[in-house]
Short mmCIF file of C-alpha atoms and ligand atoms in Angstrom, two decimals:
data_model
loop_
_atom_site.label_atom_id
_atom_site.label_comp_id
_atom_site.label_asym_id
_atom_site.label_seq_id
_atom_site.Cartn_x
_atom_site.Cartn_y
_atom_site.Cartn_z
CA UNK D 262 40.52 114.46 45.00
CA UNK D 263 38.87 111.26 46.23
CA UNK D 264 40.37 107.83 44.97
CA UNK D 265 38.69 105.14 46.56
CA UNK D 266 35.46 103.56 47.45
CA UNK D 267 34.95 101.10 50.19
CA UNK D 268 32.55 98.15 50.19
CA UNK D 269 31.26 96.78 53.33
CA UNK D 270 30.67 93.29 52.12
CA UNK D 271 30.97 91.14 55.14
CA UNK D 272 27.62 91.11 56.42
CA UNK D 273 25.56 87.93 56.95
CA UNK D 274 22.68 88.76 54.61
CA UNK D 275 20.43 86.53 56.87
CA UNK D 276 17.20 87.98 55.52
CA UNK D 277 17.87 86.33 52.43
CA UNK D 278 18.83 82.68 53.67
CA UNK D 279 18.65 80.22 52.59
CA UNK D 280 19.71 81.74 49.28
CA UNK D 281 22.87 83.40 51.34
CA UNK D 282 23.74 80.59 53.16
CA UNK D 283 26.74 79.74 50.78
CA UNK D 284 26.41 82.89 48.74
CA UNK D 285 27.20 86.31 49.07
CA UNK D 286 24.11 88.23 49.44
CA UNK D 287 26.21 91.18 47.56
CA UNK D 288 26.50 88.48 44.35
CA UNK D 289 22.37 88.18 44.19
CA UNK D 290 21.67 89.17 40.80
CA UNK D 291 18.96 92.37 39.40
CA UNK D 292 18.20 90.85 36.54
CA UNK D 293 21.42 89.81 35.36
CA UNK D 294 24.10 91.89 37.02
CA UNK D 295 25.22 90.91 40.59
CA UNK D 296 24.27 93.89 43.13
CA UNK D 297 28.14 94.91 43.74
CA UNK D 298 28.39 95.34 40.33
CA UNK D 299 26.45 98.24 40.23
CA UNK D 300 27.35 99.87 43.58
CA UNK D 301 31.42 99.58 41.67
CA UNK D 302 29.63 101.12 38.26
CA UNK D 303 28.73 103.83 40.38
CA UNK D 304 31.98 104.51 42.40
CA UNK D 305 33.71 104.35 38.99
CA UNK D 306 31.41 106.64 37.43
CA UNK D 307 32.01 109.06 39.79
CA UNK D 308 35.81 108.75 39.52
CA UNK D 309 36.39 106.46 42.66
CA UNK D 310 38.41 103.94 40.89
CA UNK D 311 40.03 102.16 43.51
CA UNK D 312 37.68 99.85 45.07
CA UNK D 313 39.01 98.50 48.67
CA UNK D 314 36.43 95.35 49.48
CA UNK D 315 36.10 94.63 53.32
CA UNK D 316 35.11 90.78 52.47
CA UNK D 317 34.77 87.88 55.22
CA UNK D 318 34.48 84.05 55.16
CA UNK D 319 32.20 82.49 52.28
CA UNK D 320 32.62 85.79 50.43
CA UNK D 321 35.20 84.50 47.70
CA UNK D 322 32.74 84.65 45.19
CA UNK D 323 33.12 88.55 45.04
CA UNK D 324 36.63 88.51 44.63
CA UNK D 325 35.98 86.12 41.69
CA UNK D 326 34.03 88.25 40.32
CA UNK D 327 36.49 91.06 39.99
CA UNK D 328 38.87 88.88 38.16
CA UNK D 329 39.39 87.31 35.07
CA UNK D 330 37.91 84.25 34.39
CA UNK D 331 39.76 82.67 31.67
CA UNK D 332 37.92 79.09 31.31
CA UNK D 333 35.21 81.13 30.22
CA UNK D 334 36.77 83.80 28.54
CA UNK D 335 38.71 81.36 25.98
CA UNK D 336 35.04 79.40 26.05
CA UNK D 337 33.56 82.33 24.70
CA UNK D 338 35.78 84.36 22.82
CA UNK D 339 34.57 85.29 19.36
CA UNK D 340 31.60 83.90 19.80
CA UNK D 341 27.98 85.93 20.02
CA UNK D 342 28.22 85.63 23.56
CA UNK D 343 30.59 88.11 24.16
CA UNK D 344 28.96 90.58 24.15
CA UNK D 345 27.42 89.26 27.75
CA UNK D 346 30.75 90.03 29.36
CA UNK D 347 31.14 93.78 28.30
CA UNK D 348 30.02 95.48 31.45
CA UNK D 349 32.40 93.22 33.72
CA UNK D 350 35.23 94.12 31.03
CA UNK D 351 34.54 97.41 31.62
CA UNK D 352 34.62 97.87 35.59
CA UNK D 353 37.91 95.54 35.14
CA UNK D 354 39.55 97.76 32.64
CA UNK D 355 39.00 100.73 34.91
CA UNK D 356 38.78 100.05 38.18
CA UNK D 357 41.88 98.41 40.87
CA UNK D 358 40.36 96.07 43.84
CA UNK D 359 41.87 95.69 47.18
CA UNK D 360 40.73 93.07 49.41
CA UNK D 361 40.88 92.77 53.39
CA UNK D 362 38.72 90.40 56.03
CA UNK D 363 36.76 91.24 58.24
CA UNK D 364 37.46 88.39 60.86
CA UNK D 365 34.15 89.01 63.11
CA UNK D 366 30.78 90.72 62.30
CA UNK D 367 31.18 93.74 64.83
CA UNK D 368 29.50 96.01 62.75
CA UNK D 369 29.08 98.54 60.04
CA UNK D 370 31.65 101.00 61.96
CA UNK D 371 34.03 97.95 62.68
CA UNK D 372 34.07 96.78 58.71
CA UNK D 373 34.86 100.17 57.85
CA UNK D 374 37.71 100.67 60.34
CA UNK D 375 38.85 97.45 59.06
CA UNK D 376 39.39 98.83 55.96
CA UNK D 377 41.41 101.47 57.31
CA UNK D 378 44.61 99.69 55.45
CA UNK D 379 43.63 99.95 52.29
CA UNK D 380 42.20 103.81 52.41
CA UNK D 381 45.21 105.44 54.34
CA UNK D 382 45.21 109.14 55.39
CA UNK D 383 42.15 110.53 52.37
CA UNK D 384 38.40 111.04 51.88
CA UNK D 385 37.01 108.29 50.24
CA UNK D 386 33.77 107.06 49.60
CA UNK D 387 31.03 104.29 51.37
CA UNK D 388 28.93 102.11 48.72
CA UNK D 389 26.21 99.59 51.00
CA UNK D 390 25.17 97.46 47.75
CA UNK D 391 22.35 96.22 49.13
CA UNK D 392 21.20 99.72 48.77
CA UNK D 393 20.79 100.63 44.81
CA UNK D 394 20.71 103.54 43.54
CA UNK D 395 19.80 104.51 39.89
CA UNK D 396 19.70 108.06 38.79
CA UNK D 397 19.32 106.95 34.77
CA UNK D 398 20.53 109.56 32.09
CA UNK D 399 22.05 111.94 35.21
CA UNK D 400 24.57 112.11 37.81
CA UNK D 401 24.93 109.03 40.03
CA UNK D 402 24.47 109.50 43.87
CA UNK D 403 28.16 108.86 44.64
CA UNK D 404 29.07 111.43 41.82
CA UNK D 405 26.25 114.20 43.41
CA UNK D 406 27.90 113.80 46.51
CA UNK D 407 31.61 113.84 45.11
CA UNK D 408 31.16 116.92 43.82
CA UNK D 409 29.40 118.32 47.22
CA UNK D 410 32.77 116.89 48.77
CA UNK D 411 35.15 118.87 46.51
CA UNK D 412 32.74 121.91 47.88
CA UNK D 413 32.23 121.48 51.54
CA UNK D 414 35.56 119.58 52.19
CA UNK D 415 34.13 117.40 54.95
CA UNK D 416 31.93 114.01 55.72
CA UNK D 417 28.56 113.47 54.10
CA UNK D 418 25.79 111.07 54.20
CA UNK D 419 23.00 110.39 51.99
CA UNK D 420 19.70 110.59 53.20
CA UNK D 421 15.91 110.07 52.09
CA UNK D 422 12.52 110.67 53.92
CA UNK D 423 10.58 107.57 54.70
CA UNK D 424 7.70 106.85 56.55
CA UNK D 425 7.55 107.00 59.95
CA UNK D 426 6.41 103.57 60.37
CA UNK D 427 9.66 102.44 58.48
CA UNK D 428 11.92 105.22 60.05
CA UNK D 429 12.90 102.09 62.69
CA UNK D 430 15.07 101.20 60.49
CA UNK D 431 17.49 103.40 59.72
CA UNK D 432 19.78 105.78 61.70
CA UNK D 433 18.19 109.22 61.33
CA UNK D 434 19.66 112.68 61.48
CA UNK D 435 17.95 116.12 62.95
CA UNK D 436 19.95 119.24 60.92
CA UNK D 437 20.06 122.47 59.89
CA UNK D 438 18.33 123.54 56.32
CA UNK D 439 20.72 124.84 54.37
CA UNK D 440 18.68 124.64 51.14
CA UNK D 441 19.61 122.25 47.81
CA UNK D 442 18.86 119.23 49.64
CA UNK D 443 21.45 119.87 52.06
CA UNK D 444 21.52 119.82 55.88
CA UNK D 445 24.25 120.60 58.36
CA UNK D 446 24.15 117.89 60.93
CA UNK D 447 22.96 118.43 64.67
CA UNK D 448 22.28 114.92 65.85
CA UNK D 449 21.82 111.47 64.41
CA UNK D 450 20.13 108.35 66.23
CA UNK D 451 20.54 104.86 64.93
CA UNK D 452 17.69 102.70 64.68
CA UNK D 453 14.99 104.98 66.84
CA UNK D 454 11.44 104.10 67.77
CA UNK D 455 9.22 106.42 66.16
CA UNK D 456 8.24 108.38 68.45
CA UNK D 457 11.85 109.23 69.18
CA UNK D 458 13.39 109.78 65.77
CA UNK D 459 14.37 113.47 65.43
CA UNK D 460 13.27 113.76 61.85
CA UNK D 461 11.89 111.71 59.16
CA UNK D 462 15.30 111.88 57.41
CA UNK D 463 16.79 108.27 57.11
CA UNK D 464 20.55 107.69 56.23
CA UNK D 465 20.90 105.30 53.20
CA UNK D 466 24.23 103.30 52.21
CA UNK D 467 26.28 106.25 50.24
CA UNK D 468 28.87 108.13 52.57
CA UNK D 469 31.98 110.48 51.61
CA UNK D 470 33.58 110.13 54.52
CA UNK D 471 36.87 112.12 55.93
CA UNK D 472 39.75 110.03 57.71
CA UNK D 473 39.48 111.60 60.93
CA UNK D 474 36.42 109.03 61.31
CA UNK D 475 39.31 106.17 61.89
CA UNK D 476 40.44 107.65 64.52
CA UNK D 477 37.00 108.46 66.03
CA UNK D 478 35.21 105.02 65.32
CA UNK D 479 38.20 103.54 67.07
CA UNK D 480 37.26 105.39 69.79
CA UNK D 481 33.05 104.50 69.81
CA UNK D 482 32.16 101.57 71.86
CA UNK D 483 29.43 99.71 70.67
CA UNK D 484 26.13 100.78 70.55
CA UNK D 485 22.60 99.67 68.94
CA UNK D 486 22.33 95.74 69.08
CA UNK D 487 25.93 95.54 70.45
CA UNK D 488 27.52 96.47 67.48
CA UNK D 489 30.39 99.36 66.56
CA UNK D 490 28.03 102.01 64.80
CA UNK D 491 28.85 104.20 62.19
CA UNK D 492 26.21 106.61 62.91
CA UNK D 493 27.80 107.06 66.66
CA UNK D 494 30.77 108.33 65.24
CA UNK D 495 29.19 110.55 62.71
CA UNK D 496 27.29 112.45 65.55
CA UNK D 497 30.82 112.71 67.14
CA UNK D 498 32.53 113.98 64.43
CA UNK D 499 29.05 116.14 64.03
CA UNK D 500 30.06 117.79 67.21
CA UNK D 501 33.40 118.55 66.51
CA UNK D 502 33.45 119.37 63.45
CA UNK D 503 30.63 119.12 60.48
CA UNK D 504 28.97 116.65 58.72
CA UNK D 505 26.34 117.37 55.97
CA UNK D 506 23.56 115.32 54.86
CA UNK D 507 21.84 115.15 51.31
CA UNK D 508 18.90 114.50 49.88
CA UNK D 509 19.97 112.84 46.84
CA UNK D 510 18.54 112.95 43.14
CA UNK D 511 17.68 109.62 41.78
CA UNK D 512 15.90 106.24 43.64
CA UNK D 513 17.03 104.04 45.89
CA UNK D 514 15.82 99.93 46.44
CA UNK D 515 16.27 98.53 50.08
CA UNK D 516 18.00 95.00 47.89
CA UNK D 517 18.31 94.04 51.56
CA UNK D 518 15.04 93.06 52.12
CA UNK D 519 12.96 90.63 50.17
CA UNK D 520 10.42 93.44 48.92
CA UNK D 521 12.70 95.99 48.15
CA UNK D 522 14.74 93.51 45.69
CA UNK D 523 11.33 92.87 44.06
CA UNK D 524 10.69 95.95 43.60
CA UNK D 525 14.54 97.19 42.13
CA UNK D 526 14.26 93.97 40.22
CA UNK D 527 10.66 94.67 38.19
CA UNK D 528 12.22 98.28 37.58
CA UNK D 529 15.47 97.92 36.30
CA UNK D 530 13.92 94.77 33.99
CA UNK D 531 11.73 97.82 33.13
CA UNK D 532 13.60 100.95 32.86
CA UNK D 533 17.20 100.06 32.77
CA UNK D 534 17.63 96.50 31.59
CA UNK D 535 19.12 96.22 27.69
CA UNK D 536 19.00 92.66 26.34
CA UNK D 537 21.75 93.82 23.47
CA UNK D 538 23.87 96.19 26.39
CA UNK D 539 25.10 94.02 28.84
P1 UTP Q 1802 23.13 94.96 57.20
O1 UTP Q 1802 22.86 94.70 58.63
O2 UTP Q 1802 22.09 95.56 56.35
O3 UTP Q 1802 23.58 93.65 56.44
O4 UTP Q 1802 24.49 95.79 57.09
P2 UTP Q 1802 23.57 92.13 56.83
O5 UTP Q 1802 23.97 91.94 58.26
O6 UTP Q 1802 24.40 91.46 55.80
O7 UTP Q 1802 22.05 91.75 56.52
P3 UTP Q 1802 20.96 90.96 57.36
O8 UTP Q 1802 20.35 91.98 58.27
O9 UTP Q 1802 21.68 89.85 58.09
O10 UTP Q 1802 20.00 90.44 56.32
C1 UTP Q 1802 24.69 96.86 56.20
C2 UTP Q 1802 25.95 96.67 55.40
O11 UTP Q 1802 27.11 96.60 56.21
C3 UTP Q 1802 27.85 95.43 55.96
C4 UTP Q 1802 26.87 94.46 55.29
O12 UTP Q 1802 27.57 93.59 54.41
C5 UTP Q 1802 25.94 95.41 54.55
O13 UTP Q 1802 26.47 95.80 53.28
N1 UTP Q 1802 28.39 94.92 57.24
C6 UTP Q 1802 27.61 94.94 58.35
C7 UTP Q 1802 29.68 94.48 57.30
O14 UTP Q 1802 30.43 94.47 56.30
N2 UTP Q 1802 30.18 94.06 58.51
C8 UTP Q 1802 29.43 94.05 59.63
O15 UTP Q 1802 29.95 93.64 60.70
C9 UTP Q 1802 28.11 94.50 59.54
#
């Protein structure tokens, strides 16, 4: 059974300066819930519990956030403002957090190696909050691809088609069909130009990863832009073993870039957001 969920939350978040400049990019708010919040809602939901945060400098805020703050909890208590602190409540009542640092941006296959201390010798899952996903009155995309896990007993990454003019990017994987959504892994490219991406499939920020891919990322020198890639050991443990990719149910906001956090933003006000459910 998988246990834990690891959050990459080191990164610079540059694209959203100055905002991030003394703010974690991972504590910008969709409408009024901070975009961790909702990659942890997920994990939770799909019974990933303990949530191991690979944090750096100026990232306290997060850890703050996963704690009690009892100022404003005594402030409020009683009060008709309570009701504002429910969903936190909640993800503190059921989840654990586990914090480590990464000490220097090397990458998204260096934060997760990083966290190799606090996920041990299991499967666990890979939340990227910038990327939200909402799948509203169904499964989750962490719990669609739990339950593939518990199947196929090996790594998987989530993947959607984009546009070719977009598909630079992303990494991208080339697989076999194996029908449901699913493909069997061949090769994987991070970043490509178009006209050498092998498919139109782009990996998104969900993983189920096995821990063989410690070992194996520890092994991968660095790659696209000089950095340890995650996608470089995927294709390796591709080779050697088998690594599926899924074409989730549900959307997905790039909360990365300016336009995508618009967009995730007007929708969840929209389609999601409760002024009485908090
Ligand atoms: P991104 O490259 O999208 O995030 O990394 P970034 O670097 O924060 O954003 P920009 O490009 O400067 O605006 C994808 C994810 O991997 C994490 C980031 O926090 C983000 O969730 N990451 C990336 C790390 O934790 N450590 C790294 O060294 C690199």
């Amino acid at each position: 059974m998988i246990r834990k969920c690891l959050f990459p939350v080191a990164g610079y978040g540059t694209r959203f300066l100055p905002a991030t400049k003394s703010m974690p990019k991972e504590m910008l708010p969709i409408v009024n819930k901070p975009l961790v919040q909702y990659g942890v809602e997920e994990a939770i939901e799909a019974g990933l519990k303990q949530i191991a945060l690979v944090t750096g400098r100026g990232k306290r805020a997060i850890a703050d956030h996963f704690d009690i703050s009892y100022e404003l909890e005594h402030q409020i208590a009683g009060s008709g403002k309570e009701k504002y602190l429910s969903s936190i409540r909640k993800v503190l009542n059921e989840g654990t957090f586990m914090m480590t640092r990464q000490r220097e941006m090397k990458g998204l296959g260096h934060a997760i190696l990083t966290g190799e201390s606090l996920i041990g010798n299991e499967a666990f899952g890979v939340v990227l909050s910038d990327d939200l996903c909402l799948n509203p009155n169904d499964d989750g995309v962490l719990k669609q691809m739990v339950k593939l896990y518990n199947q196929f007993r090996c790594s998987i990454v989530a993947i959607q088609e984009v546009p070719m003019e977009e598909i630079h990017k992303y990494g991208v994987i080339a697989g076999d069909d194996m029908g449901n959504g699913l493909f069997r892994v061949s090769d994987m490219v991070e970043k490509p130009d178009a006209d050498k991406a092998p498919s139109n499939l782009a990996v998104i920020g969900r993983y189920v990863l096995t821990p063989d891919i410690f070992d194996i990322i520890r092994e991968t020198p660095p790659g696209k832009n000089n950095e340890i890639q995650l996608t470089d050991a995927l294709l390796t443990q591709a080779k050697a073993g088998c690594v599926l990719a899924y074409k989730f149910r549900g959307k997905r906001f790039d909360c990365g870039s300016v336009p995508g956090f618009i967009e995730a933003t007007n929708y969840v006000y929209e389609n999601v957001y409760d002024e009485d459910v908090h």
